[in-house]
CSV table of C-alpha atoms and ligand atoms in Angstrom, one decimal:
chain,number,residue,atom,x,y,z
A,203,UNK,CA,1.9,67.1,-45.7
A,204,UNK,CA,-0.9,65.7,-47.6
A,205,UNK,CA,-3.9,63.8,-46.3
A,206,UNK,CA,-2.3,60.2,-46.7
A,207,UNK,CA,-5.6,58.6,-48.5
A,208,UNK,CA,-5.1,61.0,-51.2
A,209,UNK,CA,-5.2,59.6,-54.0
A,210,UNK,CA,-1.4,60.3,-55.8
A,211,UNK,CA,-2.2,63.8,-57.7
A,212,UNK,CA,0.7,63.9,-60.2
A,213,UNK,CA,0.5,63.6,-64.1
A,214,UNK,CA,3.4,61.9,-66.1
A,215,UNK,CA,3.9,63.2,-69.1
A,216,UNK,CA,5.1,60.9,-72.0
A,217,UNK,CA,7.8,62.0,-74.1
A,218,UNK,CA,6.8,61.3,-77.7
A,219,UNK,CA,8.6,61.1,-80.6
A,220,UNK,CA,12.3,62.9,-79.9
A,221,UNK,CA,10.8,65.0,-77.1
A,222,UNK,CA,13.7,65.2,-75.1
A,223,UNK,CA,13.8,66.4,-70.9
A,224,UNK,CA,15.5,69.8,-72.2
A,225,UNK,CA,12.6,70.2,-74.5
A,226,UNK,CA,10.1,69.5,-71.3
A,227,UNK,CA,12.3,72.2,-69.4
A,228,UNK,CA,12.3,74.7,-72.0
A,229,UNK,CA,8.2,74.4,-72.4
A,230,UNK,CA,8.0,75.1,-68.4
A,231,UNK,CA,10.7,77.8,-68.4
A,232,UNK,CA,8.7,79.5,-71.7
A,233,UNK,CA,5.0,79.1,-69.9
A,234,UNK,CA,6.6,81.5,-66.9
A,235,UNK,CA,5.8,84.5,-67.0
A,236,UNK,CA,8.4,87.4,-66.4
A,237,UNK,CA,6.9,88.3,-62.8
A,238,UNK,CA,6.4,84.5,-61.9
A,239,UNK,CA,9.9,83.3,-62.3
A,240,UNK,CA,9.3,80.7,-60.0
A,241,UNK,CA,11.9,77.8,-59.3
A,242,UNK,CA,10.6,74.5,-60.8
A,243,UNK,CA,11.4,70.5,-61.0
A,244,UNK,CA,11.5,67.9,-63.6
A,245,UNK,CA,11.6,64.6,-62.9
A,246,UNK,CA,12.5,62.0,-65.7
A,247,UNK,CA,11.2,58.1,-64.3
A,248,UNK,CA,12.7,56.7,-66.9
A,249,UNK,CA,16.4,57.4,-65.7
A,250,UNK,CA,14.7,55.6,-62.3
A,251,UNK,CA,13.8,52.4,-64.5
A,252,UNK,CA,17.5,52.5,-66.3
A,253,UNK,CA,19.3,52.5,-62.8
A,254,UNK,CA,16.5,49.6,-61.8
A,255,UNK,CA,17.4,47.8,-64.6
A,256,UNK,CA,21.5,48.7,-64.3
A,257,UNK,CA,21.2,47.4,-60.5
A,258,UNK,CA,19.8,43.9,-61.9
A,259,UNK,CA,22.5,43.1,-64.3
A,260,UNK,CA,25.3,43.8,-61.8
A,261,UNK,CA,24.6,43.3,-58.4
A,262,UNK,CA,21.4,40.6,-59.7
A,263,UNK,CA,22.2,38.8,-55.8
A,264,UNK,CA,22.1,42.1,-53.7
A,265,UNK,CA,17.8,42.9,-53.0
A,266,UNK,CA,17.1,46.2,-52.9
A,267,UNK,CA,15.4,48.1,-50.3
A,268,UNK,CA,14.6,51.5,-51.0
A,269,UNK,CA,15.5,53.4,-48.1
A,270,UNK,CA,11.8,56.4,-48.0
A,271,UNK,CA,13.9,59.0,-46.1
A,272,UNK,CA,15.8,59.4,-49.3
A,273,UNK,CA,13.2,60.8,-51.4
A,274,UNK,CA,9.2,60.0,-50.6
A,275,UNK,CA,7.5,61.3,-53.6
A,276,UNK,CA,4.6,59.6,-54.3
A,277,UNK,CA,5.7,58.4,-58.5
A,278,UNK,CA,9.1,56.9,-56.8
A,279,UNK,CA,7.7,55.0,-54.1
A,280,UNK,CA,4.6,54.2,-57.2
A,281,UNK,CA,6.9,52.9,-59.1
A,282,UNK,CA,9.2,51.3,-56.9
A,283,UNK,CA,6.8,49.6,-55.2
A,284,UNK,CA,5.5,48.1,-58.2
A,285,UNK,CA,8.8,46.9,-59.4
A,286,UNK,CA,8.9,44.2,-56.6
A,287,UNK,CA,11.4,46.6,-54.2
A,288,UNK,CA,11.7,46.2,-50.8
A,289,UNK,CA,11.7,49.7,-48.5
A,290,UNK,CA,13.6,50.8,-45.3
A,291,UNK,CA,11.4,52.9,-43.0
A,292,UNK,CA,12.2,55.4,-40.2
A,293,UNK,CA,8.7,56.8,-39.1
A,294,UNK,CA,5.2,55.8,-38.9
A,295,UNK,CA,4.2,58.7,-41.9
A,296,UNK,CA,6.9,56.4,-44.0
A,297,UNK,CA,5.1,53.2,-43.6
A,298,UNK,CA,1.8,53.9,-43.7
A,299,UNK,CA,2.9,55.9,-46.9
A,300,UNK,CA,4.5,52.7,-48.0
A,301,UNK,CA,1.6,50.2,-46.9
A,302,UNK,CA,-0.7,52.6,-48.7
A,303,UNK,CA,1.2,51.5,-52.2
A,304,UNK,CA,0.5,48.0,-51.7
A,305,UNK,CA,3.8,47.1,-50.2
A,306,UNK,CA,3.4,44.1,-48.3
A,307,UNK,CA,4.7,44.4,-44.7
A,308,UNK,CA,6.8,42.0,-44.9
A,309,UNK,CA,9.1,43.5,-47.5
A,310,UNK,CA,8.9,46.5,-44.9
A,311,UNK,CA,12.2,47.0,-42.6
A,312,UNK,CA,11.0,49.5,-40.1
A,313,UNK,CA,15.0,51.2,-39.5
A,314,UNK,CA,16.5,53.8,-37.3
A,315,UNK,CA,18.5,54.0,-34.0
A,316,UNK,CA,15.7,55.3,-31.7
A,317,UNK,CA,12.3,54.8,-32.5
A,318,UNK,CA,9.0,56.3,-30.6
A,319,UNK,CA,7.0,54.2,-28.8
A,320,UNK,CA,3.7,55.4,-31.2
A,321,UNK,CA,5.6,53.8,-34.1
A,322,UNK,CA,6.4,50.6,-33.0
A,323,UNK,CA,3.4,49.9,-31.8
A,324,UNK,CA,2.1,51.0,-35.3
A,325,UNK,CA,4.8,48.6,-36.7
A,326,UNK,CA,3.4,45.9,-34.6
A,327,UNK,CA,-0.4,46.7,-35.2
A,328,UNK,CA,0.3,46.6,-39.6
A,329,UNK,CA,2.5,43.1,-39.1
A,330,UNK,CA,5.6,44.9,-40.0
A,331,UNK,CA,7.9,42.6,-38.4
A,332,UNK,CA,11.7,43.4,-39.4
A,333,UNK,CA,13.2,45.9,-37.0
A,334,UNK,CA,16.3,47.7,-36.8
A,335,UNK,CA,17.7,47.2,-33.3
A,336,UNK,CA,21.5,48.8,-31.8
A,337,UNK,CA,21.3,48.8,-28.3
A,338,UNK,CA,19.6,47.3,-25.2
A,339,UNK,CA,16.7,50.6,-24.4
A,340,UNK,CA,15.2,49.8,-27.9
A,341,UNK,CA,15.6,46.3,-27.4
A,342,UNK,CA,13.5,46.8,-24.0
A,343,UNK,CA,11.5,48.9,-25.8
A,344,UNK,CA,10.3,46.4,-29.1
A,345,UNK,CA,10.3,43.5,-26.3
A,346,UNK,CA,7.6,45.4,-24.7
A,347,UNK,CA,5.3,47.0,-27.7
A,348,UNK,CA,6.4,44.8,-30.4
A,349,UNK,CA,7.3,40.9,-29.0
A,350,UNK,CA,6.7,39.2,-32.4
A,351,UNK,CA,9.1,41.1,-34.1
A,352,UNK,CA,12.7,39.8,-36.1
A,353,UNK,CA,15.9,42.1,-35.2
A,354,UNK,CA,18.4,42.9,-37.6
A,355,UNK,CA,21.0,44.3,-35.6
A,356,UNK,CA,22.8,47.2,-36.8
A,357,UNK,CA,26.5,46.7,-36.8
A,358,UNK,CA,28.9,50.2,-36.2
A,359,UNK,CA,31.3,50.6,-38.9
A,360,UNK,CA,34.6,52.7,-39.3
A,361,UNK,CA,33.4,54.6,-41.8
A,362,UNK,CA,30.1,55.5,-41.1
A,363,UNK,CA,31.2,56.6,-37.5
A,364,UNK,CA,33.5,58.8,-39.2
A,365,UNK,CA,30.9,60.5,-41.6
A,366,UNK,CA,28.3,60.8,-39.0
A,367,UNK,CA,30.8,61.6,-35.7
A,368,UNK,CA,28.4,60.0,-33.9
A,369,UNK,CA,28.5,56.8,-32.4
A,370,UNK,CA,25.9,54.4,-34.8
A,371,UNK,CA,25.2,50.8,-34.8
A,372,UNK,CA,26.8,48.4,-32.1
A,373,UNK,CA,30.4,47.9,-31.8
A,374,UNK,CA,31.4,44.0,-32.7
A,375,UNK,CA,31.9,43.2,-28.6
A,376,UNK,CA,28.4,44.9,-27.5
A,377,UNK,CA,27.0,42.3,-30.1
A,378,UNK,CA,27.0,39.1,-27.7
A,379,UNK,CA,25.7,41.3,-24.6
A,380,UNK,CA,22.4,42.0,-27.1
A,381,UNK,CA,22.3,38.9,-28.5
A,382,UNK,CA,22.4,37.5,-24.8
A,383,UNK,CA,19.5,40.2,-23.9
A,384,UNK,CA,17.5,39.2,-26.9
A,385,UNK,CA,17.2,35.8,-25.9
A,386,UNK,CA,16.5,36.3,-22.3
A,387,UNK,CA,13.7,38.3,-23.5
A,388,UNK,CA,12.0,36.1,-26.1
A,389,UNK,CA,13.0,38.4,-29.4
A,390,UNK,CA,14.0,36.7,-32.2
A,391,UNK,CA,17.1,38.1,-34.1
A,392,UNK,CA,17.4,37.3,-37.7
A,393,UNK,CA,19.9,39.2,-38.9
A,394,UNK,CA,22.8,42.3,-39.5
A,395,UNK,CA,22.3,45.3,-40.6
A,396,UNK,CA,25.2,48.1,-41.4
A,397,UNK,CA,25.9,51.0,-43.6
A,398,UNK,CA,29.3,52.2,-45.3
A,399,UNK,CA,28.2,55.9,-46.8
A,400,UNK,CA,29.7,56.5,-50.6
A,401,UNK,CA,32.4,59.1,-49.0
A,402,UNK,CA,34.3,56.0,-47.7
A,403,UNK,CA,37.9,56.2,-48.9
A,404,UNK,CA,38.7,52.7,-49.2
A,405,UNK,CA,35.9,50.4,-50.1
A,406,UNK,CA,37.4,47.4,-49.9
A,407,UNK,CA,39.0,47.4,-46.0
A,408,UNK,CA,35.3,49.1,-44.9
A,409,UNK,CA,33.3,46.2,-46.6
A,410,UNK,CA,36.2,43.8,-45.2
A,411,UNK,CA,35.7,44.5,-41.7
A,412,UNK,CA,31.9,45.0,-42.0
A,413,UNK,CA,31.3,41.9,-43.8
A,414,UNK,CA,34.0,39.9,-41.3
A,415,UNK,CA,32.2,40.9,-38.4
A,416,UNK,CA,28.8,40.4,-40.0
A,417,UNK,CA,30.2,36.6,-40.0
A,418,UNK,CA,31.1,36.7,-36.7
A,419,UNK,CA,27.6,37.8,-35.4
A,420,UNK,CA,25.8,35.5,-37.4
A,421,UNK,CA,28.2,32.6,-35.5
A,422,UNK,CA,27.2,34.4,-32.2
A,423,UNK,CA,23.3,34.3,-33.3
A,424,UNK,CA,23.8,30.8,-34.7
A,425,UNK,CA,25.1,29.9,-31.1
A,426,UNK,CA,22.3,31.3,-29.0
A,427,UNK,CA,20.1,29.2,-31.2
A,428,UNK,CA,18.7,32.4,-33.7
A,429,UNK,CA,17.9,31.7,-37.4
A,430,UNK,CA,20.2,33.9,-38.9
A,431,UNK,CA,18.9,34.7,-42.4
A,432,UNK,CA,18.9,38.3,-43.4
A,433,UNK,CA,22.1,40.3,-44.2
A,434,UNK,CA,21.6,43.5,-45.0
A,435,UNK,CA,25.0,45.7,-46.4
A,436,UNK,CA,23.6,49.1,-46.1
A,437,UNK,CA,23.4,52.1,-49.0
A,438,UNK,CA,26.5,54.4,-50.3
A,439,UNK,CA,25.8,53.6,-54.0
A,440,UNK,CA,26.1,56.9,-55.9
A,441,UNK,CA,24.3,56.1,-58.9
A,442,UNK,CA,27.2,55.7,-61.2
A,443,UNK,CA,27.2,52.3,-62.8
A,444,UNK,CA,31.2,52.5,-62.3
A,445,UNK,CA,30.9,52.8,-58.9
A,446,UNK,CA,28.4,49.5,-58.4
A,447,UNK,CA,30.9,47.7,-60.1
A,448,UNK,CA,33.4,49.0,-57.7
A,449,UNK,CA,31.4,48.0,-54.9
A,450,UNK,CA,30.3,44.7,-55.8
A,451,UNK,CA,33.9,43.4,-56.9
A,452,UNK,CA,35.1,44.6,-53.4
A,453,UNK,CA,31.8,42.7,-52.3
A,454,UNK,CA,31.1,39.4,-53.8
A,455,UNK,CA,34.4,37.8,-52.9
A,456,UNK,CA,33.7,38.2,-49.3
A,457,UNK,CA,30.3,37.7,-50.1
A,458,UNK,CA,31.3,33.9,-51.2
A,459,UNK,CA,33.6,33.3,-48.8
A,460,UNK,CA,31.2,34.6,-45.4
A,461,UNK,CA,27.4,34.1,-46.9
A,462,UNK,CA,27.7,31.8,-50.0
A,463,UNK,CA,24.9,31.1,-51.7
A,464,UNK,CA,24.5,27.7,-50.0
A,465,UNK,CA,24.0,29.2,-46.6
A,466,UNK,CA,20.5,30.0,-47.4
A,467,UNK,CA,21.6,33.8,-45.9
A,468,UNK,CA,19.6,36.5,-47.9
A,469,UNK,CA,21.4,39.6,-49.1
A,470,UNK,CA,19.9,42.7,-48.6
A,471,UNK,CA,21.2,46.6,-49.7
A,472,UNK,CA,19.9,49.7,-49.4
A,473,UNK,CA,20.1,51.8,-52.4
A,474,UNK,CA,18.7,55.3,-52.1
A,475,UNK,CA,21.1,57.4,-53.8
A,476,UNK,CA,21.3,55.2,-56.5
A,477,UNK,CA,17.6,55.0,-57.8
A,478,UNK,CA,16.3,58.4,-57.2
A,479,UNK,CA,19.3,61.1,-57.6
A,480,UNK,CA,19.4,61.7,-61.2
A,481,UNK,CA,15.9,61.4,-61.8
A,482,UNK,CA,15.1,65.2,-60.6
A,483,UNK,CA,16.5,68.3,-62.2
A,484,UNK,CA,15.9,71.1,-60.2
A,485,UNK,CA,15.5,74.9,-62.2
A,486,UNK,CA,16.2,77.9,-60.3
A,487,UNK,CA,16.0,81.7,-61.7
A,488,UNK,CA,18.9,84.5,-61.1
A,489,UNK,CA,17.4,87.1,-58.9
A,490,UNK,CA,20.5,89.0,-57.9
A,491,UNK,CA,23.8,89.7,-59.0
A,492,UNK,CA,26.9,91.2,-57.9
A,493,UNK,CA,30.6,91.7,-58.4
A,494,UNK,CA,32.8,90.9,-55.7
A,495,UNK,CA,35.1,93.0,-54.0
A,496,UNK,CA,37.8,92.6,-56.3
A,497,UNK,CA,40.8,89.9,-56.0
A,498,UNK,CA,44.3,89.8,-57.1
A,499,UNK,CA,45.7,86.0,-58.1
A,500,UNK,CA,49.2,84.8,-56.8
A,501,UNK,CA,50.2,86.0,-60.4
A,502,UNK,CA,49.3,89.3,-59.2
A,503,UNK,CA,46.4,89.6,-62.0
A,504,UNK,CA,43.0,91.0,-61.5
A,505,UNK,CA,40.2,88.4,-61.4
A,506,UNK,CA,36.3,89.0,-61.7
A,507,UNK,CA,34.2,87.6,-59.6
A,508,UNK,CA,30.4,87.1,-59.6
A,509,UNK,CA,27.9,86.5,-56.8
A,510,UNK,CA,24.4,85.5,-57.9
A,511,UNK,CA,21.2,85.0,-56.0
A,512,UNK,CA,19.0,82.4,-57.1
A,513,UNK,CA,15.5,82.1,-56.1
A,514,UNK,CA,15.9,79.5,-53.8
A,515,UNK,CA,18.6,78.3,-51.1
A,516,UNK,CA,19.7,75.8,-48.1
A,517,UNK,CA,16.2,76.5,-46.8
A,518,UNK,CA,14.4,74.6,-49.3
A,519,UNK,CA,15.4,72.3,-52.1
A,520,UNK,CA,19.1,72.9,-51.6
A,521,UNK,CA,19.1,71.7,-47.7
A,522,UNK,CA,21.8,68.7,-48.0
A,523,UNK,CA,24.1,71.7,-48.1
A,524,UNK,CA,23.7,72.5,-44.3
A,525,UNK,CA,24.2,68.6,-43.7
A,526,UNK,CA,27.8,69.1,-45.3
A,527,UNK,CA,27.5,68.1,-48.7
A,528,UNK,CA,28.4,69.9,-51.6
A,529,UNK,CA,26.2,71.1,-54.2
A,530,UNK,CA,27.5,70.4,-57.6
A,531,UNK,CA,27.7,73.4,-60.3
A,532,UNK,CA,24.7,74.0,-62.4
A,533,UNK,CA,24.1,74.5,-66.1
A,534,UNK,CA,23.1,77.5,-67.5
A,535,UNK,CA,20.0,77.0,-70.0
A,536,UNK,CA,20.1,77.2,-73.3
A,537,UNK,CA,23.8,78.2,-73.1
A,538,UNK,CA,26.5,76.2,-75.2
A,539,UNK,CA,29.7,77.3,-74.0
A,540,UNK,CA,31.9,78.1,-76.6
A,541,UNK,CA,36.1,77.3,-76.5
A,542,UNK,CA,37.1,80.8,-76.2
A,543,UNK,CA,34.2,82.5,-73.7
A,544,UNK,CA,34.9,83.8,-70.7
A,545,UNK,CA,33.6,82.0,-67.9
A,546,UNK,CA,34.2,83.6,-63.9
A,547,UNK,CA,34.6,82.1,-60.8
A,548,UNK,CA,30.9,82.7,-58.8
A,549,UNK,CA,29.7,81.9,-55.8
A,550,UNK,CA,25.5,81.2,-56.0
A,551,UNK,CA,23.4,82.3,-53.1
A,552,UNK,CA,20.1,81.5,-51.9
A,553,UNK,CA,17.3,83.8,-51.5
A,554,UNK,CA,17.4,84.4,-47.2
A,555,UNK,CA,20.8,87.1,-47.4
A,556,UNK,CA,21.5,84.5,-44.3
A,557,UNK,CA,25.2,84.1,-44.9
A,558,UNK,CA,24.8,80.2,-44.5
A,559,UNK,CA,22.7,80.2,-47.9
A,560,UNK,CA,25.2,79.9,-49.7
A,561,UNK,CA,24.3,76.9,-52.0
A,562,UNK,CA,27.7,76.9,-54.5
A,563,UNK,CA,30.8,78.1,-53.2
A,564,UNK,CA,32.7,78.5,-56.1
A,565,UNK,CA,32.2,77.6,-59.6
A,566,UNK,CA,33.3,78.7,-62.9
A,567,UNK,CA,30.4,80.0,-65.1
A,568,UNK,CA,29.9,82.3,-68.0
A,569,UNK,CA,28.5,85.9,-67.0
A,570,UNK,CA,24.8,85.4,-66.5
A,571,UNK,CA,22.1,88.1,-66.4
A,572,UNK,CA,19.5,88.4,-63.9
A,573,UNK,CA,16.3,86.3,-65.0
A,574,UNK,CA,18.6,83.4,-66.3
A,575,UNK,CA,18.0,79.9,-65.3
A,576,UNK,CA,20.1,77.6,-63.9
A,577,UNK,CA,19.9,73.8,-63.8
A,578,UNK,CA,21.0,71.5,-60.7
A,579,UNK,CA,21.0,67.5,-62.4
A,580,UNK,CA,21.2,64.8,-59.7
A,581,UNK,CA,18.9,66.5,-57.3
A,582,UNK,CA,16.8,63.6,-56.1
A,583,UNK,CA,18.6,62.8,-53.0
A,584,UNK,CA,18.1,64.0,-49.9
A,585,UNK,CA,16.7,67.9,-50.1
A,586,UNK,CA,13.7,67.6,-52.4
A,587,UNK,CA,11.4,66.2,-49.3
A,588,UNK,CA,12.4,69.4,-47.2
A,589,UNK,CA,10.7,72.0,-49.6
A,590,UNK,CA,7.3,71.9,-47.2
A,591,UNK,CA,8.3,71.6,-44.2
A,592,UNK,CA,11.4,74.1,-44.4
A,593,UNK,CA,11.0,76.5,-46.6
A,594,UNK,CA,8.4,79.3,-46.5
A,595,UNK,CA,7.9,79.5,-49.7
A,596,UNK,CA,4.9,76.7,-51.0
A,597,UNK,CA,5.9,73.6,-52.4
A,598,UNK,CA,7.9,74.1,-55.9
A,599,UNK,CA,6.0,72.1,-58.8
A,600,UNK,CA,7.1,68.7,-60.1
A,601,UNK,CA,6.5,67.8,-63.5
A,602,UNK,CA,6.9,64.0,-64.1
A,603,UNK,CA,8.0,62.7,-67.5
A,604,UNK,CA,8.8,59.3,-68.9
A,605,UNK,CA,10.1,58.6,-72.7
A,606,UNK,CA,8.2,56.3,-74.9
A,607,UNK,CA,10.7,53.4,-74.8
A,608,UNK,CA,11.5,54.2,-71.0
A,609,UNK,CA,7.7,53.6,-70.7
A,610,UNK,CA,7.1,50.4,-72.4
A,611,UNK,CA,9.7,49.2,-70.7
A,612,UNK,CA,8.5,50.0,-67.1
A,613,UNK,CA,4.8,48.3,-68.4
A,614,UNK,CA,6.7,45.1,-69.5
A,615,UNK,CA,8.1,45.3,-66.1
A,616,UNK,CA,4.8,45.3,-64.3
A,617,UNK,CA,4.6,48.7,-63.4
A,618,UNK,CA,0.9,50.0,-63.4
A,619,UNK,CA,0.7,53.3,-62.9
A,620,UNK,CA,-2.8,54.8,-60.4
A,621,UNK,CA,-1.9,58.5,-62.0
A,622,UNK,CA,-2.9,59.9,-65.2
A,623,UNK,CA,-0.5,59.9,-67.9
A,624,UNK,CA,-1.0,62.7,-70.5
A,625,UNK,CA,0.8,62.9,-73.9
A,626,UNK,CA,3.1,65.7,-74.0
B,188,LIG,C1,20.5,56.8,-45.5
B,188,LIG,C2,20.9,55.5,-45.3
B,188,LIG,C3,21.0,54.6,-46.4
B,188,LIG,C4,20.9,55.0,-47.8
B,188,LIG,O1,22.1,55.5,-48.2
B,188,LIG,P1,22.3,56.0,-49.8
B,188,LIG,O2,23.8,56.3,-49.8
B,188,LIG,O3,21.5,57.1,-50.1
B,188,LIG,O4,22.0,54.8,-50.6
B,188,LIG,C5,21.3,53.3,-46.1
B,188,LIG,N1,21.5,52.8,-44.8
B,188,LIG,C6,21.4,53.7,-43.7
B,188,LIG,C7,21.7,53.1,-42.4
B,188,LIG,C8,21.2,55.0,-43.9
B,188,LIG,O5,21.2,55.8,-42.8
């Protein structure tokens, strides 16, 4: 990783005058040279601004805190620093990377189930005073390094237990018994945090319970004489606008009837996801390709089947792969599919010949040609942050753009950007 006092070193280039994020890709694409093919990413801000300003019209009550460990690049934390967001940290590296943008501590929530002693005393040393706390070691822990701090407890919920098959947060009974703890030891508690992830089947009975037991913690806290203020409900927002809608009309019900306005409680969210995943388009080049073995369907027909390598895999950008997630078929560039091409089921490989780089399984896609490009949308969650530190190849270049209406919009809202903006 960089030095952190680095000043940011990326350029954002504005799109003038119909200049359009394919346009940007195909300029990059054309400036490689047939040896270099080298995989590449475009960021486009603007789509970060349009979700910013989608998340205020619908969910207007729900704060966001941008959670770091989704996607720390120094133009998304820039920019959503300056539009007034909140962040959710898990490391010391992530808060000072955050302080460093002028983020004032307090709209800091340093997160995470265990934390090492080194950070919370760093937490304590920069005034960053909202913690995430789930069980009585860290408790002992931030009562010992950090005794000034405010606890958000971080309530278990069905469905996060289920994606994560791990044991996370504090069941609704351990709550009192920490609560209890707290208050014998001096810490003040403030509030609940918990977490239902986007692959929950059914919103409404997750949020239902969650928010239910929220309430009933907030009672507990209320009883042992805490000022119960901060409610926190947690990420799982996918980025479609369809789905925040979802979300918040499964919400703001129980919203009204647990933590209406009246009650003074501030509510708190996590979006990660939602900002940052379709700002980056990730461009990859086809280095290999093969036919399968050959396979018969059930009608008894012989199908062809393609394998490609592309040159790069679950080791770098593509890593959410080994957590389990699927990677979602790519485009081919410059390719309009027409109604009566063939396309071919293909599988897409990584670089390593490991057999767990595999980074699409199966998709259907025209017959491509080795030096092709492929491009992955919605890649700004989760994976991009890996390319230094897991793969062996250098960090892949990242070309920032904005539009021209996308960027005097972002000025109007008060975002002053340190890096140099060059016309494209
Ligand atoms: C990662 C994480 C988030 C962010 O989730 P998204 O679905 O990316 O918005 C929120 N809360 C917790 C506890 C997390 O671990």
């Amino acid at each position: 990783m960089k030095g952190l006092t680095d000043k940011p070193d990326y350029i954002i280039e504005i799109l003038e005058g119909g200049v359009t994020l394919e346009d940007v890709i195909d300029g990059h694409i054309g400036n490689q040279t047939l040896a270099g093919k080298r995989a590449f990413v475009v960021a486009d801000l603007g789509a970060m601004m349009q979700q910013h300003v989608c998340w205020q019209s619908i969910v207007p009550q729900l704060q966001p805190y941008y959670p770091v460990k989704c996607n720390s690049s120094p133009a998304v934390i820039e920019v959503l620093a300056s539009l007034g967001l909140g962040f959710v940290c898990t490391s010391k590296t992530e808060m000072s990377l955050v302080l460093e943008h002028g983020v004032p501590p307090e709209n800091i929530i340093f997160s995470g189930v265990c934390k090492q002693l080194a950070h919370i005393k760093y937490a304590a040393k920069n005034n960053i005073q909202h913690l995430v706390c789930e069980n009585e070691a860290e408790l002992s822990k931030i009562a010992r390094l950090h005794p000034s701090s405010k606890l958000l407890l971080q309530l278990t919920t069905e469905a996060h237990a289920a994606e994560t098959s791990m044991a996370f947060g504090t069941s609704l009974k351990s709550c009192r018994h920490l609560l209890e703890a707290a208050k014998e030891l001096g810490i003040q508690v403030v509030g609940v945090t918990f977490h239902i992830p986007s692959s929950c089947q059914d919103l409404q009975q997750a949020y239902t319970h969650a928010l239910s037991d929220a309430r009933c913690v907030f009672d507990m806290g209320i009883d042992l004489g805490f000022n119960m203020r901060f409610l926190d409900i947690g990420g799982g927002f996918t980025g479609s606008e369809f789905q925040l809608k979802q979300v918040d009309s499964a919400v703001r019900p129980l919203l009204d009837a647990y933590f209406p306005p009246l009650s003074g409680v501030q509510v708190l969210a996590q979006p990660g996801t939602f900002y940052v995943a379709s700002t980056f388009t990730l461009a990859v080049n086809v280095i290999g390709k093969k036919v399968a073995p050959h396979h018969w369907d059930s009608l008894g027909q012989e199908n062809t089947e393609f394998l490609y390598y592309v040159n790069e895999g679950v080791y770098g950008p593509f890593s959410c792969k080994l957590l389990g997630n699927s990677i979602a078929a790519p485009s081919v560039h410059k390719h309009v599919l027409s109604a009566d091409e063939a396309v071919y089921p293909s599988s897409l490989w990584g670089p390593s010949l490991d057999h767990l780089d595999q980074v699409v399984e199966r998709c259907l896609l025209p017959e491509l040609s080795v030096g092709d490009w492929l491009l992955f949308s919605n890649m700004g969650a989760y994976g991009l942050d890996n390319i230094t530190c897991l793969s062996s190849s250098s960090q892949l270049p990242v070309y920032y753009t904005i539009s021209t209406s996308n960027w005097y919009e972002m000025q109007e809202a008060g975002v002053a950007l340190d890096s140099a903006v060059k016309n494209f």
